Amino acid sequence: MDANGRLVCNERIRTDVRDIGHFFERIGTNDELKVVMEATGFYFWIYDVVKEREHDVIVVHPSAAKPLMKRTKNDKNDAYMLAKLLRSGSLESIYVPSSEVREPRELTRHRESLVRKKGDLKREVLAHLLQKGVKVPGEYHTNFTQKHIAWMRSMDDFVLNDRLDVPEAIAEKIVKVEGTIKERHGTDEEVELMRTIPGIGLVTASVIKAEIGDITRFSSSKDLAAYVGLTPMTYQSGEKEWGGHTRPGNNRIKHVLIEATLFHFHYCPDSKISRYYSGKKDSIGNKKAIVAGGRKLMEAIYFMLVRKQAFHAH
């Protein structure tokens, strides 16, 4: 589409480096050329190919573009509408992490995937016992301790023993991935700063750093809290109000942050964050107070990274 809104071409291009290059050669390029694309699951390499040609690229989240699009969805209509919205200036680009940020993200997300699979497989083992009507003796009430695993291994059950092999193999992979995280990012300045917070270890700090990327893209601690999904909100109707927290957000940070917050309360009960939680839990309830404490911890992390300062409890 040109500057006057006239459709220049509308064609399907294979997701191939050469085909993308040939497309730009056919339409011609100039300094005013802009490209818009949706953030699909594999957009990074396409983005890199286009950026290498020094074009201005706008990447939009599908959920942000959807309200502006036509109800009749197909690739042709979507491409036309995106071009039209780009021309009108209605689109805002999302943050596209650099290759330096993507690598640690891939690593920490790979670990997360392995942990999730390990948990699923453990649940399959327990379901197998239930299907067999096997009662776990009282001395093995804690699942997957060494004694509990040895007891399960002692059974003459091929499928059970085979199922047990898989989470053990994944556990070894998790250890290997964590070793790689330590080797590649253990001495990162921002990771080391976050590890001065009681309750935050190497993996948690690495996840937060990888998901945040460049801390300077957030103008304030509130912006970072909103990105994570910890910003409080209030709905009002007549004389009634409902409080809560924003649902959208980076669930990967939120998950590890809430875990770290609980550890922080335990290891550093006299910190400002822990005392804030203690003062809130009776009035708003324990669960909401934990989330509020997590927001305070996230805000503390923001100022630590911006100012390059270690954690101070008081």
mmCIF file of C-alpha atoms in Angstrom:
data_model
loop_
_atom_site.group_PDB
_atom_site.id
_atom_site.type_symbol
_atom_site.label_atom_id
_atom_site.label_comp_id
_atom_site.label_asym_id
_atom_site.label_seq_id
_atom_site.Cartn_x
_atom_site.Cartn_y
_atom_site.Cartn_z
ATOM 1 C CA MET A 1 0.000 0.000 0.000
ATOM 2 C CA ASP A 2 1.385 3.411 -0.923
ATOM 3 C CA ALA A 3 1.168 6.692 1.004
ATOM 4 C CA ASN A 4 -2.164 7.498 -0.661
ATOM 5 C CA GLY A 5 -3.767 4.231 0.455
ATOM 6 C CA ARG A 6 -3.599 2.655 -2.997
ATOM 7 C CA LEU A 7 -3.047 -1.099 -2.989
ATOM 8 C CA VAL A 8 0.218 -1.789 -4.801
ATOM 9 C CA CYS A 9 0.240 -5.582 -4.491
ATOM 10 C CA ASN A 10 -1.295 -8.349 -2.408
ATOM 11 C CA GLU A 11 0.371 -11.715 -2.754
ATOM 12 C CA ARG A 12 1.335 -14.736 -0.695
ATOM 13 C CA ILE A 13 5.034 -15.165 0.118
ATOM 14 C CA ARG A 14 6.599 -18.360 1.394
ATOM 15 C CA THR A 15 8.390 -18.079 4.727
ATOM 16 C CA ASP A 16 11.750 -18.406 3.033
ATOM 17 C CA VAL A 17 14.679 -15.987 3.212
ATOM 18 C CA ARG A 18 15.149 -15.849 -0.560
ATOM 19 C CA ASP A 19 11.440 -15.392 -1.292
ATOM 20 C CA ILE A 20 11.216 -12.542 1.208
ATOM 21 C CA GLY A 21 14.271 -10.927 -0.374
ATOM 22 C CA HIS A 22 12.832 -11.284 -3.883
ATOM 23 C CA PHE A 23 9.570 -9.682 -2.733
ATOM 24 C CA PHE A 24 11.328 -6.530 -1.535
ATOM 25 C CA GLU A 25 13.389 -6.419 -4.729
ATOM 26 C CA ARG A 26 10.206 -6.536 -6.824
ATOM 27 C CA ILE A 27 8.348 -3.784 -4.998
ATOM 28 C CA GLY A 28 11.409 -1.571 -4.680
ATOM 29 C CA THR A 29 12.636 0.043 -1.484
ATOM 30 C CA ASN A 30 13.101 3.552 -0.166
ATOM 31 C CA ASP A 31 13.696 5.316 3.136
ATOM 32 C CA GLU A 32 9.956 5.732 3.736
ATOM 33 C CA LEU A 33 9.122 2.023 3.453
ATOM 34 C CA LYS A 34 7.508 0.580 6.576
ATOM 35 C CA VAL A 35 6.691 -3.050 7.291
ATOM 36 C CA VAL A 36 4.043 -4.332 9.703
ATOM 37 C CA MET A 37 3.726 -7.904 10.947
ATOM 38 C CA GLU A 38 1.914 -9.812 13.673
ATOM 39 C CA ALA A 39 3.848 -11.397 16.530
ATOM 40 C CA THR A 40 3.323 -15.029 15.584
ATOM 41 C CA GLY A 41 5.195 -17.890 17.227
ATOM 42 C CA PHE A 42 8.027 -17.749 14.676
ATOM 43 C CA TYR A 43 8.284 -14.069 13.773
ATOM 44 C CA PHE A 44 11.787 -13.413 15.143
ATOM 45 C CA TRP A 45 13.773 -14.679 12.162
ATOM 46 C CA ILE A 46 11.477 -12.914 9.678
ATOM 47 C CA TYR A 47 11.845 -9.709 11.698
ATOM 48 C CA ASP A 48 15.641 -10.090 11.577
ATOM 49 C CA VAL A 49 15.617 -10.637 7.804
ATOM 50 C CA VAL A 50 13.571 -7.477 7.226
ATOM 51 C CA LYS A 51 15.602 -5.400 9.720
ATOM 52 C CA GLU A 52 18.820 -6.453 7.991
ATOM 53 C CA ARG A 53 17.478 -4.639 4.934
ATOM 54 C CA GLU A 54 17.260 -1.518 7.164
ATOM 55 C CA HIS A 55 13.478 -1.206 6.944
ATOM 56 C CA ASP A 56 11.291 0.225 9.690
ATOM 57 C CA VAL A 57 9.391 -2.761 11.160
ATOM 58 C CA ILE A 58 6.284 -2.533 13.338
ATOM 59 C CA VAL A 59 5.407 -5.744 15.213
ATOM 60 C CA VAL A 60 1.899 -5.840 16.679
ATOM 61 C CA HIS A 61 0.414 -8.300 19.138
ATOM 62 C CA PRO A 62 -2.547 -10.191 17.597
ATOM 63 C CA SER A 63 -4.773 -9.336 20.576
ATOM 64 C CA ALA A 64 -4.080 -5.615 20.093
ATOM 65 C CA ALA A 65 -4.826 -5.692 16.367
ATOM 66 C CA LYS A 66 -7.897 -7.939 16.586
ATOM 67 C CA PRO A 67 -10.421 -5.251 17.698
ATOM 68 C CA LEU A 68 -9.419 -3.122 14.716
ATOM 69 C CA MET A 69 -9.668 -5.901 12.138
ATOM 70 C CA LYS A 70 -12.630 -7.110 10.086
ATOM 71 C CA ARG A 71 -14.693 -10.014 11.372
ATOM 72 C CA THR A 72 -14.065 -12.009 8.204
ATOM 73 C CA LYS A 73 -10.544 -13.227 8.847
ATOM 74 C CA ASN A 74 -8.159 -14.596 6.279
ATOM 75 C CA ASP A 75 -4.541 -13.829 5.436
ATOM 76 C CA LYS A 76 -5.451 -11.523 2.542
ATOM 77 C CA ASN A 77 -7.903 -9.407 4.559
ATOM 78 C CA ASP A 78 -5.591 -9.310 7.580
ATOM 79 C CA ALA A 79 -2.626 -8.116 5.509
ATOM 80 C CA TYR A 80 -4.725 -5.386 3.891
ATOM 81 C CA MET A 81 -6.146 -4.181 7.218
ATOM 82 C CA LEU A 82 -2.728 -4.160 8.888
ATOM 83 C CA ALA A 83 -1.331 -2.061 6.033
ATOM 84 C CA LYS A 84 -4.303 0.297 6.304
ATOM 85 C CA LEU A 85 -3.881 0.650 10.074
ATOM 86 C CA LEU A 86 -0.139 1.205 9.661
ATOM 87 C CA ARG A 87 -0.781 4.005 7.178
ATOM 88 C CA SER A 88 -3.238 5.678 9.596
ATOM 89 C CA GLY A 89 -0.758 5.507 12.474
ATOM 90 C CA SER A 90 -3.114 3.378 14.593
ATOM 91 C CA LEU A 91 -0.597 0.646 15.394
ATOM 92 C CA GLU A 92 1.944 0.572 18.196
ATOM 93 C CA SER A 93 4.870 -1.821 18.038
ATOM 94 C CA ILE A 94 5.517 -4.269 20.845
ATOM 95 C CA TYR A 95 8.967 -4.692 22.355
ATOM 96 C CA VAL A 96 11.070 -6.994 20.184
ATOM 97 C CA PRO A 97 13.958 -8.462 22.181
ATOM 98 C CA SER A 98 17.412 -8.424 20.659
ATOM 99 C CA SER A 99 19.266 -11.655 19.901
ATOM 100 C CA GLU A 100 21.279 -11.077 23.097
ATOM 101 C CA VAL A 101 18.030 -11.201 25.094
ATOM 102 C CA ARG A 102 16.464 -14.069 23.151
ATOM 103 C CA GLU A 103 19.223 -16.569 23.994
ATOM 104 C CA PRO A 104 18.790 -16.432 27.797
ATOM 105 C CA ARG A 105 15.006 -16.376 27.307
ATOM 106 C CA GLU A 106 15.164 -19.565 25.270
ATOM 107 C CA LEU A 107 17.341 -21.154 27.947
ATOM 108 C CA THR A 108 15.155 -20.240 30.929
ATOM 109 C CA ARG A 109 11.947 -21.069 29.047
ATOM 110 C CA HIS A 110 13.424 -24.432 28.059
ATOM 111 C CA ARG A 111 14.066 -25.146 31.734
ATOM 112 C CA GLU A 112 10.510 -24.090 32.580
ATOM 113 C CA SER A 113 9.170 -26.471 29.929
ATOM 114 C CA LEU A 114 11.210 -29.353 31.355
ATOM 115 C CA VAL A 115 10.009 -28.628 34.895
ATOM 116 C CA ARG A 116 6.410 -28.582 33.687
ATOM 117 C CA LYS A 117 6.849 -31.891 31.836
ATOM 118 C CA LYS A 118 8.469 -33.453 34.888
ATOM 119 C CA GLY A 119 5.484 -32.426 37.010
ATOM 120 C CA ASP A 120 3.030 -33.848 34.458
ATOM 121 C CA LEU A 121 4.904 -37.156 34.377
ATOM 122 C CA LYS A 122 4.919 -37.398 38.167
ATOM 123 C CA ARG A 123 1.169 -36.930 38.164
ATOM 124 C CA GLU A 124 0.911 -39.745 35.621
ATOM 125 C CA VAL A 125 2.851 -42.013 37.997
ATOM 126 C CA LEU A 126 0.471 -41.224 40.860
ATOM 127 C CA ALA A 127 -2.521 -41.762 38.566
ATOM 128 C CA HIS A 128 -1.074 -45.161 37.619
ATOM 129 C CA LEU A 129 -1.001 -46.161 41.295
ATOM 130 C CA LEU A 130 -4.616 -45.062 41.714
ATOM 131 C CA GLN A 131 -5.684 -47.063 38.668
ATOM 132 C CA LYS A 132 -4.052 -50.146 40.202
ATOM 133 C CA GLY A 133 -5.725 -49.508 43.545
ATOM 134 C CA VAL A 134 -2.340 -49.347 45.271
ATOM 135 C CA LYS A 135 -2.412 -47.800 48.739
ATOM 136 C CA VAL A 136 0.693 -45.841 49.700
ATOM 137 C CA PRO A 137 1.979 -46.839 53.169
ATOM 138 C CA GLY A 138 1.940 -44.067 55.768
ATOM 139 C CA GLU A 139 5.734 -43.871 55.997
ATOM 140 C CA TYR A 140 5.813 -42.779 52.342
ATOM 141 C CA HIS A 141 3.254 -39.981 52.679
ATOM 142 C CA THR A 142 5.586 -37.479 50.953
ATOM 143 C CA ASN A 143 5.606 -38.199 47.224
ATOM 144 C CA PHE A 144 8.823 -38.753 45.287
ATOM 145 C CA THR A 145 11.255 -38.789 48.162
ATOM 146 C CA GLN A 146 14.070 -41.321 47.743
ATOM 147 C CA LYS A 147 12.217 -43.756 50.028
ATOM 148 C CA HIS A 148 8.940 -43.289 48.144
ATOM 149 C CA ILE A 149 10.634 -43.883 44.783
ATOM 150 C CA ALA A 150 12.485 -46.957 46.131
ATOM 151 C CA TRP A 151 9.159 -48.362 47.375
ATOM 152 C CA MET A 152 7.569 -47.872 43.945
ATOM 153 C CA ARG A 153 10.626 -49.377 42.244
ATOM 154 C CA SER A 154 10.285 -52.492 44.401
ATOM 155 C CA MET A 155 6.949 -53.359 42.776
ATOM 156 C CA ASP A 156 6.803 -55.935 40.014
ATOM 157 C CA ASP A 157 5.260 -53.435 37.593
ATOM 158 C CA PHE A 158 7.093 -52.806 34.318
ATOM 159 C CA VAL A 159 4.944 -49.830 33.270
ATOM 160 C CA LEU A 160 5.350 -48.131 36.658
ATOM 161 C CA ASN A 161 9.129 -48.537 36.605
ATOM 162 C CA ASP A 162 9.277 -47.343 33.017
ATOM 163 C CA ARG A 163 7.193 -44.276 33.905
ATOM 164 C CA LEU A 164 9.571 -43.516 36.781
ATOM 165 C CA ASP A 165 12.546 -43.519 34.404
ATOM 166 C CA VAL A 166 11.258 -40.549 32.410
ATOM 167 C CA PRO A 167 10.963 -37.854 35.142
ATOM 168 C CA GLU A 168 14.347 -38.980 36.465
ATOM 169 C CA ALA A 169 15.866 -38.465 33.012
ATOM 170 C CA ILE A 170 14.220 -35.046 32.754
ATOM 171 C CA ALA A 171 15.542 -34.145 36.223
ATOM 172 C CA GLU A 172 19.061 -34.787 34.901
ATOM 173 C CA LYS A 173 18.351 -32.515 31.933
ATOM 174 C CA ILE A 174 17.121 -29.771 34.276
ATOM 175 C CA VAL A 175 20.377 -29.975 36.235
ATOM 176 C CA LYS A 176 22.306 -29.700 32.954
ATOM 177 C CA VAL A 177 20.285 -26.672 31.816
ATOM 178 C CA GLU A 178 20.738 -24.964 35.188
ATOM 179 C CA GLY A 179 24.479 -25.561 34.868
ATOM 180 C CA THR A 180 24.418 -23.846 31.473
ATOM 181 C CA ILE A 181 22.444 -20.930 32.932
ATOM 182 C CA LYS A 182 25.070 -20.555 35.659
ATOM 183 C CA GLU A 183 27.940 -20.818 33.178
ATOM 184 C CA ARG A 184 26.540 -18.278 30.712
ATOM 185 C CA HIS A 185 24.687 -15.824 32.935
ATOM 186 C CA GLY A 186 25.790 -16.438 36.527
ATOM 187 C CA THR A 187 28.168 -13.478 36.460
ATOM 188 C CA ASP A 188 25.747 -11.099 34.737
ATOM 189 C CA GLU A 189 25.711 -7.820 36.678
ATOM 190 C CA GLU A 190 21.922 -7.577 36.952
ATOM 191 C CA VAL A 191 21.576 -11.245 37.911
ATOM 192 C CA GLU A 192 24.161 -10.754 40.661
ATOM 193 C CA LEU A 193 22.338 -7.641 41.914
ATOM 194 C CA MET A 194 19.024 -9.492 42.180
ATOM 195 C CA ARG A 195 20.705 -12.338 44.038
ATOM 196 C CA THR A 196 21.485 -9.935 46.883
ATOM 197 C CA ILE A 197 17.755 -10.122 47.699
ATOM 198 C CA PRO A 198 17.059 -12.844 50.287
ATOM 199 C CA GLY A 199 14.814 -15.401 48.592
ATOM 200 C CA ILE A 200 16.108 -14.917 45.041
ATOM 201 C CA GLY A 201 18.534 -17.462 43.637
ATOM 202 C CA LEU A 202 20.321 -17.891 40.331
ATOM 203 C CA VAL A 203 17.423 -19.395 38.369
ATOM 204 C CA THR A 204 14.833 -16.875 39.588
ATOM 205 C CA ALA A 205 17.154 -13.940 38.891
ATOM 206 C CA SER A 206 17.968 -15.330 35.437
ATOM 207 C CA VAL A 207 14.278 -15.744 34.573
ATOM 208 C CA ILE A 208 13.462 -12.188 35.660
ATOM 209 C CA LYS A 209 16.439 -10.745 33.755
ATOM 210 C CA ALA A 210 15.641 -12.737 30.602
ATOM 211 C CA GLU A 211 11.963 -11.772 30.574
ATOM 212 C CA ILE A 212 12.552 -8.084 31.382
ATOM 213 C CA GLY A 213 15.293 -7.650 28.807
ATOM 214 C CA ASP A 214 16.382 -4.011 28.821
ATOM 215 C CA ILE A 215 15.208 -2.424 32.087
ATOM 216 C CA THR A 216 15.379 1.057 30.533
ATOM 217 C CA ARG A 217 12.366 0.275 28.329
ATOM 218 C CA PHE A 218 10.237 0.795 31.441
ATOM 219 C CA SER A 219 9.815 4.435 32.424
ATOM 220 C CA SER A 220 8.895 3.642 36.037
ATOM 221 C CA SER A 221 8.518 0.849 38.569
ATOM 222 C CA LYS A 222 4.752 1.003 38.000
ATOM 223 C CA ASP A 223 5.252 0.306 34.291
ATOM 224 C CA LEU A 224 7.296 -2.773 35.164
ATOM 225 C CA ALA A 225 4.681 -3.937 37.689
ATOM 226 C CA ALA A 226 2.001 -3.516 35.009
ATOM 227 C CA TYR A 227 4.084 -5.562 32.540
ATOM 228 C CA VAL A 228 4.291 -8.372 35.080
ATOM 229 C CA GLY A 229 0.567 -8.084 35.834
ATOM 230 C CA LEU A 230 0.783 -6.870 39.420
ATOM 231 C CA THR A 231 -0.828 -3.456 39.082
ATOM 232 C CA PRO A 232 -3.805 -2.952 41.431
ATOM 233 C CA MET A 233 -7.057 -1.806 39.896
ATOM 234 C CA THR A 234 -10.448 -0.711 41.180
ATOM 235 C CA TYR A 235 -13.854 -0.968 39.546
ATOM 236 C CA GLN A 236 -16.584 1.295 40.889
ATOM 237 C CA SER A 237 -20.348 0.978 40.388
ATOM 238 C CA GLY A 238 -22.611 3.225 42.427
ATOM 239 C CA GLU A 239 -21.364 2.971 45.993
ATOM 240 C CA LYS A 240 -19.583 -0.376 45.523
ATOM 241 C CA GLU A 241 -15.944 -0.946 44.686
ATOM 242 C CA TRP A 242 -14.065 -4.082 43.741
ATOM 243 C CA GLY A 243 -10.292 -4.267 43.980
ATOM 244 C CA GLY A 244 -7.993 -6.691 42.234
ATOM 245 C CA HIS A 245 -4.915 -7.001 40.064
ATOM 246 C CA THR A 246 -4.529 -6.746 36.321
ATOM 247 C CA ARG A 247 -4.856 -10.135 34.663
ATOM 248 C CA PRO A 248 -2.691 -9.628 31.558
ATOM 249 C CA GLY A 249 1.011 -9.781 32.223
ATOM 250 C CA ASN A 250 4.168 -11.825 32.025
ATOM 251 C CA ASN A 251 3.170 -14.959 33.909
ATOM 252 C CA ARG A 252 6.711 -16.320 33.855
ATOM 253 C CA ILE A 253 7.977 -13.418 35.958
ATOM 254 C CA LYS A 254 4.843 -13.392 38.084
ATOM 255 C CA HIS A 255 5.189 -17.075 38.967
ATOM 256 C CA VAL A 256 8.843 -16.967 40.035
ATOM 257 C CA LEU A 257 8.354 -13.595 41.732
ATOM 258 C CA ILE A 258 5.526 -14.817 43.968
ATOM 259 C CA GLU A 259 7.638 -17.852 44.926
ATOM 260 C CA ALA A 260 10.591 -15.573 45.668
ATOM 261 C CA THR A 261 8.342 -13.282 47.718
ATOM 262 C CA LEU A 262 7.319 -16.167 49.985
ATOM 263 C CA PHE A 263 10.962 -17.159 50.457
ATOM 264 C CA HIS A 264 11.819 -13.522 51.152
ATOM 265 C CA PHE A 265 9.225 -13.310 53.941
ATOM 266 C CA HIS A 266 10.861 -16.374 55.516
ATOM 267 C CA TYR A 267 14.518 -15.401 55.151
ATOM 268 C CA CYS A 268 14.161 -11.652 55.702
ATOM 269 C CA PRO A 269 11.139 -11.061 57.993
ATOM 270 C CA ASP A 270 12.310 -7.593 59.053
ATOM 271 C CA SER A 271 12.662 -6.063 55.577
ATOM 272 C CA LYS A 272 10.368 -3.258 54.419
ATOM 273 C CA ILE A 273 8.728 -5.683 52.000
ATOM 274 C CA SER A 274 8.044 -8.306 54.678
ATOM 275 C CA ARG A 275 6.724 -5.706 57.097
ATOM 276 C CA TYR A 276 4.462 -4.317 54.367
ATOM 277 C CA TYR A 277 3.036 -7.807 53.859
ATOM 278 C CA SER A 278 2.546 -8.310 57.608
ATOM 279 C CA GLY A 279 0.670 -5.022 57.868
ATOM 280 C CA LYS A 280 -1.640 -5.885 54.969
ATOM 281 C CA LYS A 281 -2.558 -9.540 55.461
ATOM 282 C CA ASP A 282 -5.121 -8.993 58.233
ATOM 283 C CA SER A 283 -7.014 -6.305 56.326
ATOM 284 C CA ILE A 284 -6.969 -7.711 52.775
ATOM 285 C CA GLY A 285 -6.272 -11.400 53.346
ATOM 286 C CA ASN A 286 -3.118 -13.476 53.047
ATOM 287 C CA LYS A 287 -3.330 -14.205 49.304
ATOM 288 C CA LYS A 288 -3.791 -10.577 48.260
ATOM 289 C CA ALA A 289 -1.119 -9.485 50.731
ATOM 290 C CA ILE A 290 1.375 -11.891 49.141
ATOM 291 C CA VAL A 291 0.656 -10.399 45.697
ATOM 292 C CA ALA A 292 0.993 -6.889 47.139
ATOM 293 C CA GLY A 293 4.326 -7.914 48.653
ATOM 294 C CA GLY A 294 5.371 -9.292 45.269
ATOM 295 C CA ARG A 295 4.580 -5.934 43.693
ATOM 296 C CA LYS A 296 6.792 -4.196 46.267
ATOM 297 C CA LEU A 297 9.571 -6.679 45.534
ATOM 298 C CA MET A 298 9.219 -6.039 41.790
ATOM 299 C CA GLU A 299 9.412 -2.295 42.387
ATOM 300 C CA ALA A 300 12.540 -2.796 44.508
ATOM 301 C CA ILE A 301 14.112 -4.823 41.695
ATOM 302 C CA TYR A 302 13.369 -2.007 39.248
ATOM 303 C CA PHE A 303 15.217 0.603 41.302
ATOM 304 C CA MET A 304 18.096 -1.794 42.006
ATOM 305 C CA LEU A 305 18.651 -2.429 38.296
ATOM 306 C CA VAL A 306 18.233 1.204 37.251
ATOM 307 C CA ARG A 307 20.532 2.500 39.992
ATOM 308 C CA LYS A 308 22.838 -0.549 39.908
ATOM 309 C CA GLN A 309 22.553 -0.972 43.674
ATOM 310 C CA ALA A 310 22.422 -4.080 45.848
ATOM 311 C CA PHE A 311 19.368 -4.822 47.985
ATOM 312 C CA HIS A 312 18.885 -2.996 51.295
ATOM 313 C CA ALA A 313 16.383 -4.575 53.660
ATOM 314 C CA HIS A 314 15.563 -1.398 55.581
#
